[in-house]
CSV table of C-alpha atoms and ligand atoms in Angstrom, one decimal:
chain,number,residue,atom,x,y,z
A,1,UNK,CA,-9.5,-25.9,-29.3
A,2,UNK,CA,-8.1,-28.8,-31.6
A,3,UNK,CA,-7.9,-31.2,-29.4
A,4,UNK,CA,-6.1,-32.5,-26.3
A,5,UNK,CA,-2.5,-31.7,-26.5
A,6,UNK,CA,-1.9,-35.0,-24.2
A,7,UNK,CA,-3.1,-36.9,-27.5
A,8,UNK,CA,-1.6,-34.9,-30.2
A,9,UNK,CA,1.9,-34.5,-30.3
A,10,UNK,CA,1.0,-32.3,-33.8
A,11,UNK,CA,-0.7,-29.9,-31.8
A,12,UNK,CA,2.2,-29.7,-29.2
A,13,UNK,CA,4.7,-28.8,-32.2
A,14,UNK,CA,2.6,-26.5,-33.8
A,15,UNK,CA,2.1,-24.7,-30.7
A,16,UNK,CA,5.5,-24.8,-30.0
A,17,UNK,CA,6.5,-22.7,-33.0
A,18,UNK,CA,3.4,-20.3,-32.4
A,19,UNK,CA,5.5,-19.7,-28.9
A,20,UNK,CA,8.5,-19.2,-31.1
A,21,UNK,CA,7.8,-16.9,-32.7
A,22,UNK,CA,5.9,-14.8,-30.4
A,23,UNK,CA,9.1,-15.2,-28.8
A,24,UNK,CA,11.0,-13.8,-32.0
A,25,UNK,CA,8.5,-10.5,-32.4
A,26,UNK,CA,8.1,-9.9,-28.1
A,27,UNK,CA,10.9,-11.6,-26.1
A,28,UNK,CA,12.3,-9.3,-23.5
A,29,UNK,CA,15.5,-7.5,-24.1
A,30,UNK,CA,17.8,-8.6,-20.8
A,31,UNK,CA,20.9,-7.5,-20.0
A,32,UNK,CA,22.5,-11.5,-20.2
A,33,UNK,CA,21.0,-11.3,-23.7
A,34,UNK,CA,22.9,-10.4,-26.1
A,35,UNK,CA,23.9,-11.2,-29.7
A,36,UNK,CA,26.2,-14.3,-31.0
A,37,UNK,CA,26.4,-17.5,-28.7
A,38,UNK,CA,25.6,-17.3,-25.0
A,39,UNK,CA,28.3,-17.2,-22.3
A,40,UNK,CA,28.0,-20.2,-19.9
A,41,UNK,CA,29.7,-17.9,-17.0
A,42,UNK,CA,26.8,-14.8,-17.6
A,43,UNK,CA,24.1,-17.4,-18.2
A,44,UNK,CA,25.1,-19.1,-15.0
A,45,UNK,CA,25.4,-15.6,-13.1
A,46,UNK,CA,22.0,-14.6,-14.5
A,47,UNK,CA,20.5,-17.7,-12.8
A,48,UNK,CA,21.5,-17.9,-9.6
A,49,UNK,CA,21.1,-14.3,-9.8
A,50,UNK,CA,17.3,-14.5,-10.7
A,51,UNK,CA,16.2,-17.6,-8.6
A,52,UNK,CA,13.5,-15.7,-6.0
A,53,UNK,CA,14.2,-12.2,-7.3
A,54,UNK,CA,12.9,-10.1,-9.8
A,55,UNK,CA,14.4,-9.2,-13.2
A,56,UNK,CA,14.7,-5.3,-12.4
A,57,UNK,CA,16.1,-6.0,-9.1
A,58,UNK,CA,18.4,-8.7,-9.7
A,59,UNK,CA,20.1,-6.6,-13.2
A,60,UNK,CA,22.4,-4.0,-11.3
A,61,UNK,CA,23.6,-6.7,-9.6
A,62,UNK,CA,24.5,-8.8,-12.7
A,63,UNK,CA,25.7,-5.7,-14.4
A,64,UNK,CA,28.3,-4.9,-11.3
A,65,UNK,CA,29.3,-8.5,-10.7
A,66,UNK,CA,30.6,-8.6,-14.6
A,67,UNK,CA,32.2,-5.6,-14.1
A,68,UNK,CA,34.4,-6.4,-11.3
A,69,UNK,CA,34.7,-9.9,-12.0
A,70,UNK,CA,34.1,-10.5,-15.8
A,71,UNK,CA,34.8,-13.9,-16.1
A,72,UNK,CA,34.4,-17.6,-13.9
A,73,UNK,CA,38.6,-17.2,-12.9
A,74,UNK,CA,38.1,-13.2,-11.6
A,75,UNK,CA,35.2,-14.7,-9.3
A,76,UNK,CA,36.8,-17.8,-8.3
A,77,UNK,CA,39.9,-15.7,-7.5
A,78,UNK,CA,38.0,-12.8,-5.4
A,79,UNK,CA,38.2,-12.5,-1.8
A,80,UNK,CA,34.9,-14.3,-0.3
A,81,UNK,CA,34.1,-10.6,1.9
A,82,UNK,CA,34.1,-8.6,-0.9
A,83,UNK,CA,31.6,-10.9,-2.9
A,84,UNK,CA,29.3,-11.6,-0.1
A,85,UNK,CA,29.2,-8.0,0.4
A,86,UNK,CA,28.5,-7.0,-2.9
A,87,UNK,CA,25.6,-9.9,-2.7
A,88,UNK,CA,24.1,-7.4,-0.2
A,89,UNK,CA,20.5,-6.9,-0.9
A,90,UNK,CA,19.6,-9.9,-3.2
A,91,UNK,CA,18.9,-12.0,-0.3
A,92,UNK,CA,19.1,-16.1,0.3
A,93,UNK,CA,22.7,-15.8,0.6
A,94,UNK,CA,23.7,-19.0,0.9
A,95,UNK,CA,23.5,-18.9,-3.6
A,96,UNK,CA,26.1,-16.0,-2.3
A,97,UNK,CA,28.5,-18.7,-0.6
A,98,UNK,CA,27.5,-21.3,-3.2
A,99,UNK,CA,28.6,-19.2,-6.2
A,100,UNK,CA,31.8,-18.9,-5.0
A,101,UNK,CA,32.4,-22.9,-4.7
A,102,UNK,CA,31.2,-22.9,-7.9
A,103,UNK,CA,33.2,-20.5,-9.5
A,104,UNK,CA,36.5,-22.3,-7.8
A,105,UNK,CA,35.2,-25.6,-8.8
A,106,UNK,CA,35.0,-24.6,-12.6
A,107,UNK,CA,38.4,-23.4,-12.5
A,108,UNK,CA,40.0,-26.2,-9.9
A,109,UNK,CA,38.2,-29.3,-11.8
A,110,UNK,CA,37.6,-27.8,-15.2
A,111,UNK,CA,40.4,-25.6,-16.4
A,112,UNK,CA,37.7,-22.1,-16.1
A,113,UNK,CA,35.4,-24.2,-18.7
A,114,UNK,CA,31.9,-24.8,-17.4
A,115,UNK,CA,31.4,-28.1,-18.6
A,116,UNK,CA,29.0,-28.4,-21.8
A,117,UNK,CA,26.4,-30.9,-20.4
A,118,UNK,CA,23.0,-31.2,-17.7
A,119,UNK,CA,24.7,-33.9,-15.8
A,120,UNK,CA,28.1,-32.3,-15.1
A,121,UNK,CA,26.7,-29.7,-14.5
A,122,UNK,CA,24.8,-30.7,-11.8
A,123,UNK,CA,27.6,-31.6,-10.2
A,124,UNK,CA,29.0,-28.8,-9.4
A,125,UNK,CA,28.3,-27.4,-6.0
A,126,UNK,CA,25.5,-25.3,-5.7
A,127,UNK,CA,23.7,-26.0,-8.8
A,128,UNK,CA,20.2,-27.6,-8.5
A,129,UNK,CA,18.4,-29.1,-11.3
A,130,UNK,CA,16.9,-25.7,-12.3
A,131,UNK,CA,20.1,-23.8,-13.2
A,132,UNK,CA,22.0,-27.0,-14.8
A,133,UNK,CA,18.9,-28.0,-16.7
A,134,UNK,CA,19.1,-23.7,-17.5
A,135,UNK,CA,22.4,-23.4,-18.5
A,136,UNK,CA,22.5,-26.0,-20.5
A,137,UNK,CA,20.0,-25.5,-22.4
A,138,UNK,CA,20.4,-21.9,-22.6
A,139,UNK,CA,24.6,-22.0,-23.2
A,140,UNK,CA,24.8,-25.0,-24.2
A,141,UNK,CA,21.9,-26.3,-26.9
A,142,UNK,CA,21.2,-28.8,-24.6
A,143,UNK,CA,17.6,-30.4,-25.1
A,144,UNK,CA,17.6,-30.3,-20.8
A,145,UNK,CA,13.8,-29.9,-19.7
A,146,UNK,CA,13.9,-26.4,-17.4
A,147,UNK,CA,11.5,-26.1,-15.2
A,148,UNK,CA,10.4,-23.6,-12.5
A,149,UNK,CA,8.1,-21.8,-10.7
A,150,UNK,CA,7.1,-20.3,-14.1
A,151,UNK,CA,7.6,-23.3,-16.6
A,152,UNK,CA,5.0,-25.1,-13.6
A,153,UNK,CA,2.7,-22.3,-13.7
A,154,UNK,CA,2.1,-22.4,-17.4
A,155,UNK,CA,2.5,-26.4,-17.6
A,156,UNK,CA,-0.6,-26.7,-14.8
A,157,UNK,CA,-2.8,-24.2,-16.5
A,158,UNK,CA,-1.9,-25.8,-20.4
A,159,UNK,CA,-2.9,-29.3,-19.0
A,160,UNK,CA,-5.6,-28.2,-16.2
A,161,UNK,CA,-3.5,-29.9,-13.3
A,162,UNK,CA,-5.8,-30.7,-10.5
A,163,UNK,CA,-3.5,-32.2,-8.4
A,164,UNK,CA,-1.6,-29.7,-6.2
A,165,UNK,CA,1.7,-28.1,-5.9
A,166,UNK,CA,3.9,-29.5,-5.0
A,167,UNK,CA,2.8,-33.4,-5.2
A,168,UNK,CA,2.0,-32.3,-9.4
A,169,UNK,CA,5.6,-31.2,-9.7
A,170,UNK,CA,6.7,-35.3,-10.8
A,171,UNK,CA,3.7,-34.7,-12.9
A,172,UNK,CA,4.4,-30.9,-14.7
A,173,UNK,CA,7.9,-32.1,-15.2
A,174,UNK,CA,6.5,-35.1,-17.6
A,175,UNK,CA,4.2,-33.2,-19.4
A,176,UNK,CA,7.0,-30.6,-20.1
A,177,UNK,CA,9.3,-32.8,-21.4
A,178,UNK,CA,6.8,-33.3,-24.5
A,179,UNK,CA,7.8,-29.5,-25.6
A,180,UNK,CA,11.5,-29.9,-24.8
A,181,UNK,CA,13.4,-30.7,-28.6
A,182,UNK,CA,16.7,-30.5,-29.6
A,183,UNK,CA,15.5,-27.4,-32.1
A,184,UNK,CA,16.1,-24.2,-30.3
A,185,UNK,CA,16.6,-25.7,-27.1
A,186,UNK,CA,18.4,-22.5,-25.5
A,187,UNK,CA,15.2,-20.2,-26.7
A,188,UNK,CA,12.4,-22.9,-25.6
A,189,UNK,CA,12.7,-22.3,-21.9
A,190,UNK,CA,13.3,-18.1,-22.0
A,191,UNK,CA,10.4,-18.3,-24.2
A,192,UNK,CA,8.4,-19.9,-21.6
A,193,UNK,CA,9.8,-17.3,-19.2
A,194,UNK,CA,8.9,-14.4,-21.1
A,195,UNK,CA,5.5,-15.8,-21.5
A,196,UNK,CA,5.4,-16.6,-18.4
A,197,UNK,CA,5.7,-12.7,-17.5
A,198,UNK,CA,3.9,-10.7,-20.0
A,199,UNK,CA,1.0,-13.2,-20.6
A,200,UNK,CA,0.6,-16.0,-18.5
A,201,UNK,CA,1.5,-14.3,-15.2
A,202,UNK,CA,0.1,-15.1,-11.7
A,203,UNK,CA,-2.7,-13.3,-11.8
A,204,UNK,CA,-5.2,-12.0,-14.7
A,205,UNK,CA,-3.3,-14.1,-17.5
A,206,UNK,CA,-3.7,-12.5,-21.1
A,207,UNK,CA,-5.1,-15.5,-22.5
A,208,UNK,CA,-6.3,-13.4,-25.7
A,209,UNK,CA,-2.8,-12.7,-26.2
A,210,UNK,CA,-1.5,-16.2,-25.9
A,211,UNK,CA,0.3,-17.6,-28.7
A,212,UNK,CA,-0.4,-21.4,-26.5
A,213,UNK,CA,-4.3,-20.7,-26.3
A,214,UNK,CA,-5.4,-22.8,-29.1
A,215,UNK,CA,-4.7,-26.1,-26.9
A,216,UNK,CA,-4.8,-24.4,-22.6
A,217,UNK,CA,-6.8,-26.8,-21.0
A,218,UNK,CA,-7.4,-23.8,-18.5
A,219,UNK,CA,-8.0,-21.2,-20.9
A,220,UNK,CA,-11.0,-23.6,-21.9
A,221,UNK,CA,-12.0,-24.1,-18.6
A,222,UNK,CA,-12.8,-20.3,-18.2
A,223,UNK,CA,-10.8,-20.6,-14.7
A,224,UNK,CA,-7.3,-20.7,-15.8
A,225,UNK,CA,-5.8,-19.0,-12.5
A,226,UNK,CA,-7.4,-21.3,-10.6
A,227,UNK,CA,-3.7,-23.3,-11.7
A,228,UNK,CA,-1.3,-24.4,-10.2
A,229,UNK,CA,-3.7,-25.7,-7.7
A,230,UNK,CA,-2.5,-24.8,-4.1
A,231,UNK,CA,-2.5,-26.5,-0.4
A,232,UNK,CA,-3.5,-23.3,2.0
A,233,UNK,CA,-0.3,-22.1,3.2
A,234,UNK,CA,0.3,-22.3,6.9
A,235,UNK,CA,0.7,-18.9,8.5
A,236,UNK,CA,4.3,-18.1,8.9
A,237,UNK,CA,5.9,-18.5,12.5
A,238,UNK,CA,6.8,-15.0,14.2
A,239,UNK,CA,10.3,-14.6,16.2
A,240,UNK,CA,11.3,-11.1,18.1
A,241,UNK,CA,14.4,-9.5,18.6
A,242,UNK,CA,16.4,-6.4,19.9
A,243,UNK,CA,19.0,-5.2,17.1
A,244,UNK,CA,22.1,-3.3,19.5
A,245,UNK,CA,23.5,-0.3,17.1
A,246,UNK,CA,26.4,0.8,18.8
A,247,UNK,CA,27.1,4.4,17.2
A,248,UNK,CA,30.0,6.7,17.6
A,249,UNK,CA,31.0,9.8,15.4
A,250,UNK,CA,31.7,8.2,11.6
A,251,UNK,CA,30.3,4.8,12.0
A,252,UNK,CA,28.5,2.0,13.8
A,253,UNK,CA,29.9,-1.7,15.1
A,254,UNK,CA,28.7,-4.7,12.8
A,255,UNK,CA,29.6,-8.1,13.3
A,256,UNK,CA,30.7,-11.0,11.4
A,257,UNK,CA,28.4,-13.9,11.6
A,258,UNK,CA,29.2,-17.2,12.3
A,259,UNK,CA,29.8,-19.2,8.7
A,260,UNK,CA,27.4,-22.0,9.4
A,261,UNK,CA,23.4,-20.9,9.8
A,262,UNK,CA,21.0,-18.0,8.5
A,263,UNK,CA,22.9,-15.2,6.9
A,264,UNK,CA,26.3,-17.5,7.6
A,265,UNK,CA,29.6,-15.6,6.7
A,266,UNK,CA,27.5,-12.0,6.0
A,267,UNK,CA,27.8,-9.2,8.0
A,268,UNK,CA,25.2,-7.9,10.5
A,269,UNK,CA,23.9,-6.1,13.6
A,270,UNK,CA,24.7,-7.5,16.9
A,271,UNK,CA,21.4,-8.6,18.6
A,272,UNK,CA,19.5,-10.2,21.1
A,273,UNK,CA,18.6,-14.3,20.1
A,274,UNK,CA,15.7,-14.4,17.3
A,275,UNK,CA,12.9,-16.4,19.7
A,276,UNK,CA,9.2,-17.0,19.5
A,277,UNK,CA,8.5,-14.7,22.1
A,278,UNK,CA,8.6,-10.9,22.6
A,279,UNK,CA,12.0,-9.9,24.6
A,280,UNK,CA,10.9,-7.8,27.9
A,281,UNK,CA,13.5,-4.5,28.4
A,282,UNK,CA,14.9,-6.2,31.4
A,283,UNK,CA,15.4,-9.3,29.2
A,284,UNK,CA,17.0,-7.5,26.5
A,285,UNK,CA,19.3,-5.4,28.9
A,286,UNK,CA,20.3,-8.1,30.2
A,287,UNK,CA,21.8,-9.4,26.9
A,288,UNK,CA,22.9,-5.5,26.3
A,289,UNK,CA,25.5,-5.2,29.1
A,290,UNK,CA,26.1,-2.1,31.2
A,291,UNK,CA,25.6,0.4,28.8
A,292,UNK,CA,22.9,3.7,27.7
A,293,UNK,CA,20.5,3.0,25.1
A,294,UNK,CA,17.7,4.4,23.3
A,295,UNK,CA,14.9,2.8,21.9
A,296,UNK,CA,14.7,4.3,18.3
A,297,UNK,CA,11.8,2.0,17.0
A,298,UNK,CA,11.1,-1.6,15.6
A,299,UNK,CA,10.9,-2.8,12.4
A,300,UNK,CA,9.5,-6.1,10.1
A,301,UNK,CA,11.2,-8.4,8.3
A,302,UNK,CA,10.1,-11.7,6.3
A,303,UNK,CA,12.6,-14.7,5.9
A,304,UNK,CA,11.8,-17.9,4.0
A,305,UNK,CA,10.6,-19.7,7.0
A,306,UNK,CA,9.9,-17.1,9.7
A,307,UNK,CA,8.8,-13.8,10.1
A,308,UNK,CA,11.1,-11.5,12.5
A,309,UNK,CA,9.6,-8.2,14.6
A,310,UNK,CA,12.9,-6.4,15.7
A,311,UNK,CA,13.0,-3.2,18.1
A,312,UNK,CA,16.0,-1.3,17.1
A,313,UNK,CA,18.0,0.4,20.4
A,314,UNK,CA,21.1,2.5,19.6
A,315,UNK,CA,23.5,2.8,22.4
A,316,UNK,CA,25.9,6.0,21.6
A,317,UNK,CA,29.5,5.3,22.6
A,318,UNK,CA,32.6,7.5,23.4
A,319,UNK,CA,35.9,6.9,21.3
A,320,UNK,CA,37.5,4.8,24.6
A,321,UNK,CA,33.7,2.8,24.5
A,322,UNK,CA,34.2,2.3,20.8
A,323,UNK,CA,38.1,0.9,21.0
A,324,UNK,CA,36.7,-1.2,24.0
A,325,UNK,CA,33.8,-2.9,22.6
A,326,UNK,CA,36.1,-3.4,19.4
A,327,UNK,CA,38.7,-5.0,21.4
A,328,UNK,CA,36.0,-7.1,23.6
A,329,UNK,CA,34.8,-8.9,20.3
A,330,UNK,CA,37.3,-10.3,17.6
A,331,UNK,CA,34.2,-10.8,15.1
A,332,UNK,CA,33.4,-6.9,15.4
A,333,UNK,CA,34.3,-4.7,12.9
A,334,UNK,CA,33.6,-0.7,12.4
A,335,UNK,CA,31.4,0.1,9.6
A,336,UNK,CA,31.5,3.8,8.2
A,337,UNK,CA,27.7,4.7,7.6
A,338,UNK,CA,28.3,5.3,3.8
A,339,UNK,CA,29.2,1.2,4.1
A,340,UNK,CA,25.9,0.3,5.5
A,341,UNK,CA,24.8,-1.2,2.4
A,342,UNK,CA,27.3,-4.1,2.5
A,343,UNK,CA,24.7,-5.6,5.2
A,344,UNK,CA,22.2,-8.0,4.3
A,345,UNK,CA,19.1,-6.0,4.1
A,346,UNK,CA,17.2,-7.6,7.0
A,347,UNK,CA,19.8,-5.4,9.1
A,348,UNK,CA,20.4,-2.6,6.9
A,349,UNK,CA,16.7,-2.0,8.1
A,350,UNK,CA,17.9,-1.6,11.4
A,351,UNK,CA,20.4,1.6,10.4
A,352,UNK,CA,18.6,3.2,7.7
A,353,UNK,CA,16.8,5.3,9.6
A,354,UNK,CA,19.6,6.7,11.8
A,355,UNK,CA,21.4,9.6,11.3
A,356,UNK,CA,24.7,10.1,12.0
A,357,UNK,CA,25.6,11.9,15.1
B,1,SF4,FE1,-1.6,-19.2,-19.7
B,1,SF4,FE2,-3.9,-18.3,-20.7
B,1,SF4,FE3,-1.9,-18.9,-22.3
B,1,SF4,FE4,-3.2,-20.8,-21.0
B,1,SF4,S1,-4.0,-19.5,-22.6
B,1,SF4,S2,-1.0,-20.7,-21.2
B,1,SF4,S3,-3.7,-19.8,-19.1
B,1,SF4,S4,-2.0,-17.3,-20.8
């Protein structure tokens, strides 16, 4: 190693342009990537897209979201149902409810222009410091330090941050800043990403192949993934609930949640009250009504902040049960089964396995 990169900023700019142009020779080919001067509207899509979701998940869904909507005034315009149900599968949907704000806040407030800098940016609703610092640096030239989960990940391994996440955030974000120049300010933080994902990844970096090794304080301490130091994680709470799938002939009965809370404004299963204890049969019939059921099976699935068990009962219904139940609940709707996939995944579980009667 030269020397520290906290004490020479010659260091930090040659190993800049080392990251460069690795960047240059191996940065990825994405779909938001393309030639001639970045679109704010794709780059901002792209973003919100990607925050807690993979690149090969989240790129159908950027791909189909341009095609019906290919620009910030056919979003803003589109009926809230049909994005929210095309959202459908990338989760955390309140980014769902927040890119629509967005979208009508660029055209109400801006004329359909994003607005070119970091701090108007962050004004607009739904944008945290991530994605304006992102998109204005990315569509804008914008010397904006970007930093997430990644940017921290190599930042704490490049300085051998001892303190832990997330107290050393105030901390990564100064020592990033040293990088951040006005000289390819759009590629500096997608080559950190890239880096982020073929070298430096979570586990079993590439160090050998690391354009920033000459100065990692944590490649030179042999224990680089030991960074981002980490607080053990608290086990995540458990809640239980009984999903009702009320079938008949073509389709099944989904409802439409209530705006405000988890999954607000999305459509899903009727069901039992999420709780930290297991519902009993009696319990759950209770809740059910007067009507047949058959317990089909249970199923696991893993929000932010809670982990949900859910048994899965399928009541069958006749054509009169099916108009009465309809008629008994303005917020119910019938959903043909080749629809199921406009539901948020976590009740999509609950249908998948059924087959049609
Ligand atoms: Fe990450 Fe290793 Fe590169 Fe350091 S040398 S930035 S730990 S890949």
């Amino acid at each position: 190693m030269r020397s520290s990169i906290e004490k020479d900023t010659g260091l930090v700019s040659y190993l800049r342009n080392e990251l460069l142009r690795w960047y240059d020779a191996n940065g990825r080919d994405l779909p938001w990537r393309g030639a001639g001067k970045p679109d704010p509207y794709r780059v901002w899509l792209s973003e919100v897209m990607l925050q807690q979701t993979t690149v090969p998940h989240a790129a159908p869904y950027y791909e189909k979201f341009l095609k019906l909507w290919p620009t910030v005034g056919d979003l803003a315009a589109a009926a809230d149902e049909l994005v929210m149900a095309e959202w459908a599968g990338l989760g955390y949907y309140s980014r769902a409810r927040n890119l629509i704000k967005c979208a009508q806040a660029v055209v109400g407030e801006h004329g359909g222009r994003f607005p070119a800098t970091e701090a108007e940016l962050l004004r607009l609703p739904g944008l945290g410091p991530y994605t304006a610092a992102a998109v204005a640096a990315i569509a804008f030239g914008e010397a904006a330090n970007v930093v997430d989960g990644n940017i921290e990940r190599i930042m704490t391994r490049l300085y051998a941050i001892e303190e832990p996440m997330p107290a050393a955030k105030v901390r990564v974000r100064q020592v990033a800043q040293a990088w951040v120049t006005a000289d390819r300010a759009g590629d500096w933080p997608q080559a950190l990403m890239d880096l982020a994902t073929a070298v430096c990844r979570p586990k079993a970096p590439l160090c050998l192949l690391c354009p920033l090794r000459e100065g990692c304080a944590g490649f030179a301490s042999g224990e680089p993934e030991r960074f981002p130091v980490k607080l053990a994680k608290a086990a995540k709470p458990r809640r239980y609930g009984v999903a009702f799938v009320f079938i008949e002939n073509d389709g099944f009965a989904a409802e439409r949640r209530a705006d405000k809370g988890l999954l607000g404004g999305m459509l899903g299963i009727p069901h039992t009250p999420w709780r930290d204890t297991p519902w009993s049969e009696a319990e759950a019939k209770a809740v059910l009504g007067d009507f047949s059921y058959e317990k089909v099976g249970a199923y696991e699935h893993v929000f932010t902040h809670f982990a949900l068990s859910q048994d899965i009962w399928v009541i069958p219904l006749s054509l009169v049960q099916r108009q009465a139940v309809l008629r008994a609940h303005n917020d119910w709707q019938w959903l043909p089964w080749a629809e199921a996939r406009a539901l948020p995944t976590v009740f999509l579980k609950a249908v998948k396995g059924l087959t049609p009667p």
